[in-house]
Amino acid sequence: MVLKRTSRWRALGASVGVLSLGLALAPASAATPAHDGPEQAAVQTVAAPAGDVLKSDNIKHVANLPKQEPFNTLEAFGTDIAFKGDHAYVGNYDGFVVYDIKNPKKPSVLTQVACPGGQGDVSISGNLLFLSVDYPRTNDTCTSQSTTAADPNGWEGMRIFDVSNPAEPRYVSAIDTACGSHTNTLVPDKAGKDVYIYVSSYGPRAEFPHCQPPHDQISIIKVPLANPAEPVLVDAPVLFPDGGNPGSGTVSQTTGCHDITAFPEKDIAAGACMGDGVLLDISDREKPRVIEQVRDDVNFAFWHSATFNNEGTKVVFTDELGGGGAATCNAKTGPTRGANGIYDLTGSGDDAKLEFRSYYKIPRHQADTENCVAHNGSLIPTKDGDYMVQAWYQGGVSVWDFTDSANPKEIGYFDRTAFNPEKLSTAGSWSAYYYNGHIYSSGIQEGLDVLEINDPRTNNAKSVKFAEFNPQTQPVYQR
């Protein structure tokens, strides 16, 4: 999401978080919250989701668990999700929440870790949870205060937690990265001894000492699984030596990447990098190379995220027109802007090409008080065809078919009416992912929704089970 990630917000800093946990860099329990005085402010809490639910007949709304105190404020956005076993780890601008999803009909909050830093993108590997910090803080602890990007002593980057006991996450270590970490992508090494974290960030300015232009790069962190207290920044490769897309009035300038999705089975990754979409060779995890670069200066404003199909022969790129805070799912904006772009991946190796095939956008117009645009989603692991579930903010959750790359179509949806019918407000589904038979949606304001799709085209996916799932680290399932 681009919201609050502009240079203006980096300059001012962001006032987030009401409660913080006293977690030092040495392992410490995250079970007991404590008031963090200077961060206290009058905040508006969020009630349980109201309004009508519109949905297709093949979608069942299994459960909703509203945001819980202290994350039940308008400022505490629910964000991305990583899964392990019977638990969903959901990022939040103020930290993260661990949900028990053993019974999808009755999800519960196992624990909440207040550790402010904005965005709160999450990945998980074994007993380690990786959390992105995207707003400048006074230090790397969970008791830090917000500061400005111009602060030479400010800190942004990655925090690492031990979640071997999901009920009591323990802070392990942290490492700073240039321009912080807007998103992070876990890439396992081939020997199974380490994991790599590809950190995407952007928004440099000359007056930001830790975020200097041109910043045409990503950061690569190596985390030894046997010693996660010693993460290492191994490189910050420049992906755009020519500067990338220079941008225009409607197209973002490329000053880094927004998100990367890895496909380790084929040693490739797809990068959504503001004004550019790229295909990367990641056969050498420490030296990713751009092997294909595409642009769409007519319809794409901000290349936001990517999803492969199961064979790694297609890539769906999303365009976050309006930064996630605008109403763009309406007749005025039209069917191609703020949409997905579907590309076939042809050729192989350094000769691989991304060939554009079509756009997909939800076919249901939303109100002008509803922020709506293409956002995070994942494949549904079907036996045949290419199906995907995807979040569209207040456009809800869409299930769609891109088996025919040139003719995608929606086959199911779940959509609430406007969070605030009186004015444009930031709400809706941030991430919607299929995991072990159900769809889990992280709502910015709505909490956790659990959905089930009953459709002959997707029902066989219910038999596919993963022990661990990071949507931006795509596994291959057996057809």
XYZ file of C-alpha atoms in Angstrom:
479
model
C 0.000 0.000 0.000
C 1.330 3.429 -0.924
C -0.733 5.369 1.592
C 1.392 7.225 4.183
C 4.534 6.250 2.322
C 5.009 9.446 0.364
C 7.931 11.749 0.981
C 5.661 14.062 2.959
C 4.932 11.331 5.478
C 8.547 10.280 5.634
C 9.465 13.877 6.417
C 6.886 14.330 9.130
C 7.016 10.842 10.588
C 3.851 9.021 11.570
C 2.191 8.969 14.951
C 1.259 5.329 15.379
C 0.769 3.029 18.306
C -0.988 3.446 21.604
C 0.620 0.628 23.577
C 4.072 -0.854 23.235
C 5.767 -3.891 24.686
C 9.022 -3.496 26.541
C 11.011 -5.807 24.292
C 14.773 -5.437 24.354
C 17.092 -6.839 21.712
C 17.876 -9.732 24.004
C 15.037 -12.293 23.909
C 12.159 -11.108 26.060
C 8.544 -12.098 26.564
C 5.981 -10.232 24.495
C 3.025 -11.285 26.576
C 2.422 -8.255 28.780
C 1.783 -4.817 27.264
C 2.730 -1.598 29.020
C 1.668 1.983 28.437
C 4.091 4.000 26.358
C 3.420 7.547 27.566
C 4.751 9.818 24.792
C 2.853 7.874 22.140
C -0.497 8.284 23.910
C -3.060 10.230 21.932
C -6.798 10.547 21.590
C -7.798 7.888 19.083
C -11.031 6.728 17.567
C -11.758 3.048 18.047
C -13.277 0.771 15.450
C -16.456 -1.176 16.171
C -17.357 -4.519 14.663
C -17.974 -4.293 10.894
C -21.356 -2.808 10.089
C -23.374 -2.482 6.920
C -24.629 -5.038 4.438
C -22.606 -7.879 2.960
C -22.938 -8.533 -0.745
C -21.597 -11.861 -2.008
C -21.936 -14.458 -4.695
C -23.848 -17.645 -3.939
C -20.688 -19.762 -4.004
C -19.041 -17.794 -1.175
C -19.844 -18.486 2.465
C -18.910 -16.012 5.192
C -17.602 -18.392 7.838
C -16.449 -15.938 10.524
C -15.409 -12.403 11.388
C -13.187 -11.494 14.309
C -13.060 -7.677 14.764
C -9.847 -5.884 15.661
C -9.091 -6.129 19.364
C -7.722 -3.565 21.792
C -5.135 -1.995 21.444
C -5.287 -2.546 17.672
C -8.909 -1.422 17.372
C -8.121 2.143 16.313
C -8.491 3.738 12.902
C -4.732 4.223 12.751
C -3.902 0.549 13.448
C -4.260 -0.809 9.911
C -4.423 -4.567 9.517
C -2.026 -5.580 6.723
C -0.388 -8.729 5.379
C -0.641 -12.383 6.494
C 1.788 -15.289 6.846
C 0.666 -18.780 7.871
C 2.150 -21.674 9.799
C 0.211 -24.708 10.919
C -2.909 -23.629 12.795
C -1.848 -19.993 13.096
C -2.173 -16.862 10.987
C 0.307 -14.071 11.655
C -1.268 -10.772 10.621
C 0.756 -7.603 10.323
C -0.445 -4.286 11.675
C 0.884 -0.734 11.586
C 1.283 -1.105 15.349
C 2.858 -4.593 15.413
C 1.302 -7.982 14.654
C -1.457 -10.337 15.776
C -1.282 -14.124 16.134
C -4.605 -15.817 15.368
C -5.492 -19.405 16.219
C -7.263 -20.740 13.099
C -7.406 -24.425 14.002
C -11.179 -24.106 13.784
C -11.766 -21.640 10.908
C -15.354 -21.166 12.066
C -14.148 -19.839 15.421
C -10.824 -18.038 14.986
C -9.396 -16.470 18.110
C -6.669 -13.999 19.024
C -3.847 -15.961 20.605
C -1.714 -12.905 21.325
C -0.927 -9.418 20.065
C 2.506 -7.831 19.911
C 2.523 -4.042 20.033
C 5.660 -2.979 18.194
C 4.929 0.120 16.067
C 6.683 0.861 12.825
C 4.153 1.215 10.026
C 3.212 -1.294 7.301
C 4.052 -4.381 9.381
C 4.639 -6.679 6.414
C 5.246 -10.233 7.671
C 7.000 -13.429 6.567
C 7.608 -16.630 8.489
C 10.201 -19.399 8.305
C 10.152 -22.185 10.856
C 10.177 -20.480 14.240
C 11.147 -17.051 12.903
C 8.838 -14.172 12.054
C 10.125 -11.217 10.041
C 8.415 -7.834 10.464
C 8.921 -4.790 8.232
C 9.427 -1.353 9.806
C 8.633 1.405 7.361
C 8.350 4.525 9.524
C 11.389 6.138 11.157
C 11.777 5.247 14.831
C 14.113 6.537 17.533
C 15.640 3.036 17.836
C 15.007 -0.568 16.852
C 13.093 -1.661 19.959
C 9.338 -1.951 20.393
C 9.406 0.919 22.914
C 10.846 3.336 20.354
C 9.111 6.574 19.445
C 8.263 7.942 16.030
C 10.709 10.411 14.553
C 11.289 12.019 11.167
C 13.132 10.658 8.155
C 15.468 13.632 8.449
C 16.633 12.416 11.880
C 20.243 11.160 11.468
C 19.697 8.852 14.442
C 16.422 7.456 13.142
C 15.977 3.739 12.491
C 13.987 1.655 9.987
C 14.416 -1.874 8.723
C 13.583 -5.452 9.773
C 12.716 -6.910 13.163
C 13.011 -10.644 13.837
C 10.907 -12.573 16.360
C 11.053 -16.129 17.669
C 7.552 -17.618 17.494
C 8.410 -21.162 18.570
C 5.728 -20.511 21.181
C 3.103 -18.613 19.164
C 1.435 -17.434 22.362
C 4.612 -15.688 23.517
C 6.625 -14.268 20.622
C 10.128 -13.193 21.604
C 12.088 -10.356 20.038
C 15.398 -11.705 18.717
C 17.161 -9.036 16.680
C 16.852 -6.203 14.191
C 18.771 -4.826 11.245
C 18.465 -1.473 9.483
C 17.997 -1.102 5.722
C 18.098 1.926 3.457
C 14.697 3.634 3.313
C 13.378 1.086 5.805
C 11.325 -1.944 4.786
C 8.009 -1.364 3.086
C 7.667 -5.058 2.265
C 9.809 -8.151 2.680
C 10.079 -11.397 0.725
C 11.481 -14.593 2.175
C 13.746 -16.593 -0.145
C 15.097 -19.890 1.288
C 18.643 -20.844 0.465
C 19.247 -24.116 -1.339
C 21.161 -25.711 1.524
C 18.430 -25.059 4.088
C 20.818 -23.396 6.537
C 19.837 -19.765 5.971
C 16.992 -17.663 4.712
C 17.316 -14.538 2.664
C 15.018 -11.566 3.039
C 14.619 -9.331 -0.007
C 13.649 -5.921 1.341
C 11.698 -3.519 -0.863
C 11.569 0.185 -0.054
C 11.338 3.482 -1.860
C 10.785 7.223 -1.470
C 14.314 8.701 -1.197
C 15.038 12.384 -0.687
C 18.292 14.273 -0.379
C 17.434 15.466 3.143
C 16.880 11.885 4.381
C 20.265 10.614 5.610
C 19.140 6.963 5.596
C 17.203 7.137 2.347
C 19.355 8.804 -0.273
C 18.441 9.066 -3.962
C 18.472 7.478 -6.448
C 17.849 4.285 -4.388
C 17.356 2.087 -7.463
C 17.942 -0.980 -5.339
C 16.697 -3.585 -2.909
C 18.374 -4.797 0.294
C 19.302 -8.452 0.875
C 19.493 -9.781 4.425
C 20.932 -13.195 5.251
C 19.592 -14.805 8.420
C 21.336 -17.929 9.735
C 18.580 -20.227 10.981
C 20.887 -21.475 13.714
C 21.718 -17.949 14.867
C 18.954 -15.459 13.976
C 20.417 -12.965 16.441
C 23.094 -12.230 13.820
C 21.374 -11.162 10.581
C 23.708 -9.735 7.956
C 23.094 -7.216 5.194
C 24.920 -9.024 2.394
C 24.200 -6.624 -0.457
C 22.016 -3.831 -1.783
C 22.035 -4.561 -5.528
C 21.068 -1.841 -7.971
C 18.301 -3.250 -10.149
C 17.931 -0.155 -12.307
C 21.341 1.153 -13.345
C 19.618 3.308 -15.952
C 17.385 4.863 -13.279
C 14.236 2.950 -14.169
C 11.010 4.640 -15.229
C 11.441 8.429 -14.989
C 7.732 8.789 -14.269
C 5.194 11.342 -15.431
C 2.040 12.991 -14.185
C 0.202 9.657 -14.020
C 3.058 7.147 -13.738
C 5.278 6.700 -10.689
C 8.991 7.244 -10.969
C 10.974 4.134 -10.107
C 13.010 4.779 -6.945
C 13.153 1.210 -5.649
C 10.650 -1.647 -5.522
C 7.331 -1.966 -3.755
C 7.140 -5.758 -3.525
C 8.768 -8.914 -4.844
C 7.277 -12.390 -5.217
C 9.737 -15.273 -5.346
C 9.236 -18.570 -7.172
C 12.149 -20.582 -5.723
C 11.308 -23.779 -7.617
C 12.310 -22.073 -10.878
C 14.876 -19.669 -9.371
C 12.893 -16.659 -10.542
C 11.083 -13.747 -8.941
C 8.758 -11.010 -10.130
C 9.332 -7.474 -8.902
C 6.685 -4.760 -8.798
C 8.834 -1.662 -8.789
C 6.730 1.493 -8.927
C 7.098 2.390 -12.614
C 8.452 -0.959 -13.764
C 7.629 -4.638 -13.662
C 10.655 -6.935 -13.690
C 11.519 -10.610 -13.877
C 14.530 -11.631 -11.796
C 16.923 -14.555 -11.944
C 17.508 -15.555 -8.288
C 19.560 -18.701 -8.869
C 22.279 -16.930 -6.872
C 20.234 -15.761 -3.900
C 22.745 -13.030 -3.068
C 22.960 -11.686 -6.614
C 19.506 -11.374 -8.214
C 19.588 -10.199 -11.827
C 16.947 -8.425 -13.900
C 16.350 -10.494 -17.042
C 13.168 -8.791 -18.253
C 11.638 -5.367 -17.686
C 8.198 -4.141 -18.768
C 6.221 -0.904 -18.489
C 2.670 0.215 -19.090
C 2.639 3.998 -19.125
C -0.932 4.104 -20.424
C -2.767 2.202 -17.693
C -0.376 1.405 -14.829
C 0.314 4.121 -12.269
C 2.155 2.105 -9.589
C 3.395 -1.478 -10.000
C 2.460 -2.885 -6.606
C 2.685 -6.688 -6.344
C 2.939 -9.891 -8.375
C 1.625 -13.466 -8.416
C 2.791 -16.408 -10.562
C 0.591 -19.249 -11.695
C 1.571 -22.705 -10.438
C 3.672 -23.551 -13.487
C 5.521 -20.246 -13.368
C 4.388 -19.456 -16.895
C 2.230 -16.432 -16.069
C 2.566 -13.374 -13.864
C -0.267 -11.214 -12.550
C 0.938 -7.704 -11.699
C -1.261 -5.306 -9.728
C -1.540 -1.558 -10.200
C -2.190 0.392 -7.002
C -3.658 3.476 -8.640
C -4.304 6.199 -6.074
C -2.001 4.642 -3.470
C -4.739 2.494 -1.969
C -6.610 5.466 -0.551
C -8.668 6.495 -3.573
C -12.004 5.428 -5.027
C -10.951 3.976 -8.391
C -13.416 1.096 -8.884
C -16.007 3.275 -10.567
C -17.262 4.077 -14.036
C -15.198 7.268 -14.191
C -11.904 5.410 -13.731
C -12.860 2.627 -16.112
C -12.002 -1.078 -16.428
C -8.251 -0.938 -17.105
C -6.791 1.588 -14.660
C -6.219 0.305 -11.120
C -6.488 -3.221 -12.507
C -4.350 -6.338 -12.757
C -2.132 -6.860 -15.775
C -1.813 -10.488 -16.880
C 1.432 -11.484 -18.585
C 2.483 -14.782 -20.114
C 6.064 -15.745 -19.405
C 7.594 -17.036 -22.632
C 11.085 -18.330 -23.283
C 13.521 -19.292 -20.539
C 16.703 -18.175 -18.857
C 18.026 -14.837 -20.023
C 15.702 -15.067 -23.031
C 12.541 -15.066 -20.885
C 9.952 -12.481 -21.878
C 6.834 -11.070 -20.247
C 4.108 -10.829 -22.886
C 1.037 -8.746 -21.996
C -2.284 -10.506 -22.505
C -5.089 -8.588 -20.740
C -6.363 -6.616 -17.748
C -8.635 -7.797 -14.964
C -10.649 -5.524 -12.703
C -13.623 -6.343 -10.503
C -16.829 -5.877 -12.513
C -18.756 -4.290 -9.611
C -18.644 -0.496 -9.379
C -17.973 0.812 -5.874
C -19.160 4.024 -4.232
C -17.034 7.168 -4.304
C -16.653 6.822 -0.515
C -14.903 3.439 -0.923
C -11.165 3.190 -1.491
C -10.755 0.396 -4.001
C -7.966 -0.885 -6.233
C -6.111 -4.133 -6.993
C -4.185 -5.421 -3.975
C -2.730 -8.593 -2.397
C -3.880 -12.084 -3.346
C -2.784 -15.664 -3.949
C -3.452 -18.695 -6.086
C -6.141 -21.203 -5.233
C -4.340 -24.579 -5.559
C -6.734 -26.190 -8.001
C -6.174 -29.396 -9.952
C -6.933 -27.658 -13.237
C -6.850 -24.049 -14.404
C -5.493 -20.839 -12.890
C -7.641 -19.320 -10.143
C -6.791 -16.551 -7.734
C -8.316 -14.879 -4.687
C -7.520 -11.201 -4.251
C -8.154 -8.256 -1.951
C -9.544 -5.024 -3.387
C -9.798 -2.898 -0.233
C -13.436 -1.766 -0.039
C -14.051 -3.578 -3.300
C -13.948 -6.659 -1.088
C -12.555 -10.069 -1.982
C -12.651 -11.337 -5.555
C -12.163 -14.908 -6.794
C -11.284 -14.947 -10.462
C -10.162 -17.201 -13.295
C -7.163 -16.387 -15.513
C -6.796 -19.808 -17.128
C -7.261 -18.006 -20.425
C -4.810 -15.143 -19.986
C -6.617 -13.041 -22.555
C -10.094 -13.503 -21.049
C -10.066 -13.395 -17.241
C -13.373 -13.457 -15.381
C -14.691 -13.223 -11.824
C -16.286 -16.385 -10.439
C -17.053 -15.264 -6.873
C -16.928 -12.298 -4.518
C -17.460 -11.019 -0.975
C -18.091 -7.286 -0.626
C -19.247 -5.109 2.264
C -20.989 -1.802 1.766
C -19.029 1.362 2.521
C -17.179 1.510 5.857
C -18.256 5.162 6.092
C -21.030 6.097 3.636
C -20.561 9.800 4.414
C -16.918 10.245 3.388
C -14.020 8.479 1.740
C -12.265 6.421 4.425
C -9.421 3.910 4.326
C -10.774 0.438 5.024
C -11.450 -2.910 3.410
C -9.499 -6.057 2.622
C -5.726 -5.490 2.504
C -4.773 -9.123 1.863
C -6.885 -12.112 0.878
C -5.216 -15.526 0.673
C -6.274 -19.150 0.230
C -4.824 -21.415 2.916
C -5.709 -25.027 3.624
C -9.292 -24.913 2.411
C -10.362 -21.403 3.425
C -9.883 -17.806 2.373
C -8.482 -15.470 5.022
C -8.892 -11.724 4.619
C -7.023 -9.156 6.690
C -9.175 -6.041 6.938
C -7.612 -2.637 7.452
C -10.443 -1.837 9.872
C -12.589 -4.982 9.732
C -10.332 -7.495 11.471
C -10.051 -11.077 10.228
C -12.650 -12.521 7.866
C -12.810 -16.220 7.031
C -14.538 -17.249 3.821
C -15.186 -20.534 2.072
C -15.762 -21.031 -1.632
C -17.962 -23.900 -2.762
C -17.496 -24.185 -6.511
C -16.792 -27.228 -8.726
C -13.907 -25.347 -10.340
C -12.072 -24.844 -7.044
C -13.344 -27.494 -4.602
C -10.474 -29.899 -5.274
C -8.099 -27.282 -3.811
C -9.406 -28.137 -0.338
C -7.264 -31.271 -0.309
C -4.018 -29.282 -0.722
C -2.418 -28.590 2.649
C 0.636 -26.507 3.473
C 2.506 -26.563 6.766
C 3.757 -23.029 6.127
C 2.698 -20.403 3.616
C 4.166 -17.047 2.677
C 2.128 -15.759 -0.277
C 5.131 -13.813 -1.601
C 7.231 -16.999 -1.562
C 5.181 -19.147 -3.870
C 5.272 -22.912 -3.318
C 4.572 -25.368 -6.105
C 1.725 -27.804 -5.512
C 1.078 -31.029 -7.386
C -1.707 -30.740 -9.937
